[in-house]
Short mmCIF file of C-alpha atoms in Angstrom, two decimals:
data_model
loop_
_atom_site.label_atom_id
_atom_site.label_comp_id
_atom_site.label_asym_id
_atom_site.label_seq_id
_atom_site.Cartn_x
_atom_site.Cartn_y
_atom_site.Cartn_z
CA MET A 21 -5.23 -82.10 -48.74
CA THR A 22 -7.32 -79.53 -46.92
CA HIS A 23 -5.79 -76.71 -48.97
CA GLN A 24 -6.86 -78.21 -52.30
CA ARG A 25 -9.52 -76.51 -54.41
CA ILE A 26 -10.82 -78.90 -57.06
CA VAL A 27 -13.03 -78.43 -60.10
CA ILE A 28 -14.59 -81.43 -61.86
CA ILE A 29 -15.80 -80.68 -65.37
CA GLY A 30 -18.55 -83.16 -66.25
CA GLY A 31 -20.95 -84.85 -63.86
CA GLY A 32 -21.79 -87.96 -65.89
CA ASN A 33 -21.19 -91.57 -64.83
CA MET A 34 -17.40 -91.41 -64.52
CA GLY A 35 -17.31 -87.81 -63.32
CA ARG A 36 -19.71 -88.76 -60.56
CA ALA A 37 -17.63 -91.85 -59.71
CA VAL A 38 -14.49 -89.73 -59.39
CA LEU A 39 -16.37 -87.18 -57.28
CA GLN A 40 -17.50 -89.94 -54.94
CA ALA A 41 -13.93 -91.21 -54.61
CA LEU A 42 -12.60 -87.69 -54.10
CA LEU A 43 -14.94 -87.09 -51.17
CA HIS A 44 -13.63 -90.31 -49.57
CA ALA A 45 -10.01 -89.23 -49.98
CA PRO A 46 -8.25 -88.18 -46.74
CA GLY A 47 -8.64 -84.50 -45.92
CA VAL A 48 -11.07 -83.58 -48.73
CA SER A 49 -14.45 -82.04 -47.94
CA ALA A 50 -17.39 -81.08 -50.14
CA ARG A 51 -16.72 -77.36 -49.68
CA GLN A 52 -13.44 -77.75 -51.58
CA VAL A 53 -15.13 -79.13 -54.71
CA THR A 54 -17.03 -77.50 -57.57
CA VAL A 55 -18.67 -79.55 -60.33
CA VAL A 56 -19.41 -78.07 -63.74
CA GLU A 57 -22.47 -79.81 -65.23
CA HIS A 58 -24.84 -78.31 -67.82
CA ASN A 59 -27.72 -80.78 -67.34
CA PRO A 60 -30.20 -79.20 -64.85
CA LYS A 61 -31.52 -82.55 -63.63
CA GLN A 62 -28.03 -83.86 -63.00
CA GLN A 63 -27.08 -80.60 -61.27
CA LYS A 64 -29.80 -81.15 -58.67
CA VAL A 65 -28.83 -84.78 -58.12
CA LEU A 66 -25.15 -83.95 -57.61
CA ALA A 67 -25.83 -81.03 -55.27
CA SER A 68 -28.32 -83.06 -53.23
CA GLU A 69 -26.35 -86.29 -52.99
CA PHE A 70 -22.85 -84.89 -52.47
CA SER A 71 -23.47 -81.38 -51.04
CA VAL A 72 -20.96 -79.83 -53.45
CA GLN A 73 -21.26 -76.59 -55.37
CA VAL A 74 -22.59 -77.28 -58.87
CA VAL A 75 -22.48 -74.70 -61.67
CA ALA A 76 -23.76 -74.82 -65.23
CA GLU A 77 -20.79 -73.23 -66.99
CA LEU A 78 -17.05 -73.04 -66.61
CA THR A 79 -16.14 -69.42 -65.85
CA PRO A 80 -13.04 -67.45 -64.79
CA VAL A 81 -14.47 -67.29 -61.27
CA THR A 82 -14.80 -71.09 -61.15
CA LEU A 83 -11.16 -71.52 -62.10
CA ALA A 84 -9.78 -68.80 -59.83
CA ARG A 85 -7.29 -70.18 -57.27
CA VAL A 86 -8.07 -73.77 -58.33
CA THR A 87 -5.33 -76.30 -57.55
CA ALA A 88 -6.65 -79.22 -59.64
CA VAL A 89 -9.03 -79.46 -62.60
CA LEU A 90 -10.40 -82.86 -63.55
CA VAL A 91 -11.86 -83.17 -67.06
CA ALA A 92 -14.58 -85.82 -67.36
CA VAL A 93 -16.41 -84.68 -70.50
CA LYS A 94 -16.71 -86.54 -73.78
CA PRO A 95 -13.58 -85.97 -75.89
CA GLN A 96 -15.64 -84.37 -78.67
CA ASP A 97 -16.85 -81.75 -76.15
CA PHE A 98 -13.37 -80.88 -74.93
CA SER A 99 -12.45 -78.07 -77.34
CA SER A 100 -14.68 -75.39 -75.79
CA VAL A 101 -13.62 -76.47 -72.29
CA ALA A 102 -9.95 -76.32 -73.30
CA THR A 103 -10.31 -72.69 -74.37
CA GLN A 104 -11.57 -71.68 -70.93
CA ILE A 105 -8.91 -73.71 -69.16
CA ARG A 106 -6.15 -72.20 -71.29
CA LYS A 107 -7.29 -68.65 -70.48
CA TYR A 108 -8.02 -68.90 -66.79
CA ILE A 109 -6.37 -71.84 -65.04
CA PRO A 110 -3.72 -70.68 -62.54
CA LYS A 111 -0.13 -71.47 -63.39
CA ASN A 112 1.14 -74.76 -61.95
CA SER A 113 -2.38 -76.10 -61.31
CA LEU A 114 -2.82 -79.81 -62.00
CA LEU A 115 -4.90 -80.92 -64.99
CA ILE A 116 -6.30 -84.46 -64.73
CA SER A 117 -8.01 -86.04 -67.72
CA ILE A 118 -10.09 -89.21 -67.67
CA MET A 119 -11.09 -88.72 -71.32
CA ALA A 120 -10.43 -91.85 -73.34
CA GLY A 121 -8.04 -91.43 -76.22
CA VAL A 122 -6.68 -87.94 -75.55
CA HIS A 123 -2.89 -87.87 -75.31
CA VAL A 124 -0.92 -85.73 -72.89
CA SER A 125 0.67 -83.85 -75.81
CA THR A 126 -2.80 -82.91 -77.07
CA LEU A 127 -3.95 -81.85 -73.61
CA ARG A 128 -0.83 -79.69 -73.24
CA SER A 129 -1.27 -78.11 -76.65
CA ALA A 130 -4.97 -77.43 -76.14
CA THR A 131 -4.73 -75.98 -72.62
CA SER A 132 -1.11 -74.75 -72.28
CA CYS A 133 -0.93 -76.69 -68.99
CA SER A 134 2.43 -78.23 -68.14
CA ARG A 135 1.27 -80.37 -65.20
CA ILE A 136 -0.96 -83.09 -66.61
CA VAL A 137 -2.12 -86.51 -65.43
CA ARG A 138 -3.90 -88.84 -67.85
CA VAL A 139 -6.01 -91.55 -66.23
CA MET A 140 -7.88 -94.63 -67.42
CA PRO A 141 -10.33 -95.53 -64.62
CA ASN A 142 -13.12 -98.07 -64.87
CA LEU A 143 -16.75 -98.29 -63.78
CA PRO A 144 -16.36 -100.33 -60.55
CA MET A 145 -14.94 -97.12 -59.09
CA VAL A 146 -18.61 -96.36 -58.35
CA VAL A 147 -18.52 -98.97 -55.54
CA GLY A 148 -14.92 -98.29 -54.47
CA GLU A 149 -13.54 -101.25 -56.44
CA GLY A 150 -12.19 -99.48 -59.50
CA CYS A 151 -8.88 -99.93 -61.25
CA SER A 152 -7.22 -96.69 -62.38
CA ALA A 153 -3.98 -96.54 -64.37
CA TRP A 154 -2.41 -93.09 -64.62
CA TYR A 155 0.48 -91.37 -66.34
CA ALA A 156 1.97 -88.06 -65.25
CA SER A 157 3.81 -85.56 -67.41
CA ARG A 158 7.28 -84.46 -66.32
CA GLY A 159 6.01 -81.19 -64.88
CA VAL A 160 3.79 -82.84 -62.25
CA ALA A 161 5.11 -82.07 -58.77
CA LYS A 162 5.61 -84.66 -56.04
CA ALA A 163 2.67 -83.32 -54.00
CA GLN A 164 0.43 -83.53 -57.09
CA ARG A 165 1.40 -87.17 -57.59
CA VAL A 166 0.53 -87.82 -53.94
CA PHE A 167 -2.84 -86.16 -54.51
CA THR A 168 -3.47 -88.31 -57.62
CA ARG A 169 -2.64 -91.51 -55.74
CA ALA A 170 -4.93 -90.56 -52.88
CA LEU A 171 -7.79 -89.58 -55.18
CA PHE A 172 -7.86 -92.71 -57.33
CA GLY A 173 -6.81 -94.96 -54.45
CA ALA A 174 -9.99 -93.84 -52.67
CA GLY A 175 -11.94 -95.36 -55.57
CA GLY A 176 -10.17 -98.72 -55.60
CA GLU A 177 -6.74 -99.74 -56.89
CA GLN A 178 -4.48 -97.21 -58.60
CA LEU A 179 -1.37 -97.83 -60.66
CA GLU A 180 1.11 -95.27 -61.97
CA ILE A 181 2.58 -96.18 -65.34
CA HIS A 182 5.62 -94.57 -66.95
CA ASN A 183 4.88 -95.27 -70.61
CA GLU A 184 1.87 -93.51 -72.10
CA GLY A 185 1.95 -95.95 -75.00
CA MET A 186 0.49 -98.61 -72.69
CA PHE A 187 -2.91 -96.90 -72.60
CA ASP A 188 -4.38 -98.72 -75.61
CA ALA A 189 -3.71 -102.10 -73.97
CA ILE A 190 -4.90 -100.83 -70.58
CA THR A 191 -8.11 -99.59 -72.17
CA ALA A 192 -8.67 -103.00 -73.76
CA VAL A 193 -8.01 -104.90 -70.51
CA SER A 194 -9.36 -102.83 -67.60
CA GLY A 195 -11.25 -99.99 -69.25
CA SER A 196 -13.43 -102.39 -71.23
CA GLY A 197 -12.87 -105.25 -68.79
CA PRO A 198 -16.02 -104.81 -66.67
CA ALA A 199 -18.14 -105.34 -69.78
CA TYR A 200 -16.42 -108.69 -70.40
CA VAL A 201 -17.20 -109.77 -66.83
CA PHE A 202 -20.81 -108.59 -67.08
CA SER A 203 -21.21 -110.47 -70.36
CA PHE A 204 -19.70 -113.66 -68.90
CA ALA A 205 -21.97 -113.40 -65.85
CA ALA A 206 -25.05 -112.89 -68.04
CA ASP A 207 -24.15 -115.88 -70.23
CA LEU A 208 -23.51 -118.09 -67.23
CA MET A 209 -26.84 -117.09 -65.65
CA GLN A 210 -28.68 -117.79 -68.88
CA ALA A 211 -27.04 -121.20 -69.23
CA ALA A 212 -27.92 -121.99 -65.60
CA ARG A 213 -31.57 -121.13 -66.26
CA GLN A 214 -31.59 -123.33 -69.34
CA LEU A 215 -30.36 -126.18 -67.14
CA GLY A 216 -33.49 -125.71 -65.06
CA LEU A 217 -32.42 -123.41 -62.22
CA PRO A 218 -34.77 -120.58 -61.16
CA ALA A 219 -33.53 -117.13 -62.17
CA GLU A 220 -32.86 -115.91 -58.60
CA ILE A 221 -30.91 -119.02 -57.68
CA ALA A 222 -28.92 -118.85 -60.92
CA LYS A 223 -28.06 -115.20 -60.23
CA LYS A 224 -27.00 -115.83 -56.63
CA LEU A 225 -24.86 -118.84 -57.57
CA VAL A 226 -23.07 -117.00 -60.39
CA LEU A 227 -22.44 -113.75 -58.50
CA GLN A 228 -21.13 -115.43 -55.35
CA THR A 229 -18.98 -117.81 -57.39
CA LEU A 230 -17.41 -114.85 -59.22
CA LYS A 231 -16.96 -112.87 -56.00
CA GLY A 232 -15.46 -115.79 -54.10
CA SER A 233 -13.15 -116.83 -56.92
CA VAL A 234 -11.76 -113.31 -57.38
CA ALA A 235 -11.27 -112.94 -53.62
CA LEU A 236 -9.43 -116.25 -53.45
CA LEU A 237 -7.19 -115.31 -56.36
CA ALA A 238 -6.48 -111.86 -54.91
CA GLU A 239 -5.54 -113.23 -51.48
CA SER A 240 -3.29 -115.99 -52.79
CA SER A 241 0.22 -115.95 -54.22
CA ASP A 242 -0.71 -118.85 -56.50
CA SER A 243 -1.48 -118.16 -60.15
CA ALA A 244 -4.89 -118.28 -61.78
CA GLU A 245 -3.79 -121.32 -63.77
CA GLU A 246 -2.75 -123.15 -60.58
CA TRP A 247 -6.17 -122.51 -59.03
CA ARG A 248 -7.91 -123.64 -62.21
CA ALA A 249 -5.97 -126.91 -62.10
CA ARG A 250 -6.99 -127.52 -58.47
CA VAL A 251 -10.67 -127.23 -59.33
CA THR A 252 -10.29 -129.41 -62.44
CA SER A 253 -10.17 -133.01 -61.23
CA LYS A 254 -9.17 -135.63 -63.78
CA GLY A 255 -12.28 -137.21 -65.25
CA GLY A 256 -14.53 -134.80 -63.36
CA THR A 257 -17.28 -132.34 -64.27
CA THR A 258 -15.00 -129.31 -64.68
CA GLU A 259 -12.75 -131.22 -67.07
CA ALA A 260 -15.80 -132.13 -69.14
CA ALA A 261 -16.68 -128.43 -69.42
CA PHE A 262 -13.14 -127.48 -70.41
CA ARG A 263 -13.10 -130.08 -73.18
CA VAL A 264 -15.85 -128.03 -74.83
CA LEU A 265 -14.17 -124.67 -74.17
CA HIS A 266 -10.78 -125.84 -75.45
CA LYS A 267 -12.30 -126.76 -78.81
CA VAL A 268 -12.97 -123.09 -79.51
CA ARG A 269 -9.47 -122.07 -78.26
CA LEU A 270 -10.81 -119.60 -75.74
CA ASP A 271 -7.32 -118.26 -74.93
CA LYS A 272 -6.72 -117.38 -78.58
CA LEU A 273 -10.17 -115.86 -78.82
CA TRP A 274 -9.48 -113.56 -75.86
CA LEU A 275 -6.19 -112.46 -77.41
CA ARG A 276 -7.98 -111.59 -80.66
CA ALA A 277 -10.66 -109.71 -78.74
CA LEU A 278 -8.18 -107.64 -76.72
CA ARG A 279 -6.13 -106.88 -79.83
CA ALA A 280 -9.27 -105.62 -81.56
CA ALA A 281 -10.12 -103.41 -78.58
CA ALA A 282 -6.56 -102.05 -78.40
CA ARG A 283 -6.52 -101.28 -82.14
CA ARG A 284 -9.83 -99.48 -81.82
CA SER A 285 -8.50 -97.49 -78.87
CA GLN A 286 -5.50 -96.45 -80.94
CA ALA A 287 -7.71 -95.43 -83.88
CA ILE A 288 -10.01 -93.41 -81.61
CA SER A 289 -7.00 -91.68 -80.04
CA THR A 290 -5.70 -90.65 -83.46
CA LEU A 291 -9.12 -89.36 -84.52
CA ILE A 292 -9.79 -87.47 -81.29
CA ASP A 293 -6.34 -85.91 -81.12
CA GLY A 294 -6.67 -84.75 -84.71
CA THR A 295 -10.14 -83.29 -84.11
CA ILE A 296 -9.08 -81.40 -80.99
CA GLN A 297 -6.02 -79.98 -82.71
CA LYS A 298 -8.11 -78.93 -85.70
CA ASN A 299 -10.75 -77.22 -83.54
CA LYS A 300 -8.04 -75.39 -81.62
CA TYR A 301 -6.91 -73.52 -84.72
CA GLU A 302 -10.31 -72.90 -86.28
#
């Protein structure tokens, strides 16, 4: 990938996470990457930490001879960026969007790009343990798909999907998923403290239990339910805990929660797509 010239538009949390992954991808060096970030403080941090070129504005010069443009701005800020992309991006360059809720059809209409990849990454990408689902438009070339796999694979697990309609469910499960885990961990730590454990011990016990359990599940061909049953001895402590959890039908509660998240994702997509299309013609 030494011939690639990449522009990342947006140096916030996820833009920075993608940049970090990109620089760990095989054959990519900092001199190939330009980041567009308007915040002066963030500009200095990015330039210092990653040794990449950082500019304040997207210009024709920035987009000249670029092979891939990755959009990591807030969807509501995309319209002005789309205008510049539409005017100056070289033909057949790859456009990658990690903006939540913006469909490929909207990206194509707003930028006139025919080679588009839409991605839903998640925050653990920051530590190389992310989960990124991506969908490529028909125009994306084989080499561009290879580049996409290498980029997001460098930040964790990557999965190509072939139905863009899956993104609302993916957003609910893996996009929002880290927040569910963080919330569960926080609740478990709080409960442990209320049982009398010191805060540091409670934290260490919860974090290592989560880490070890996920590692065990990932390395095994057995299902999560099979592992749960092995830990749950008849008449034991785990069974006593599950008697309480089963009363609130935790499985049904999770289904309701994910459905709510997916519906909200769908509503946001409709709103954002409409706003971008409206701004395009104003």
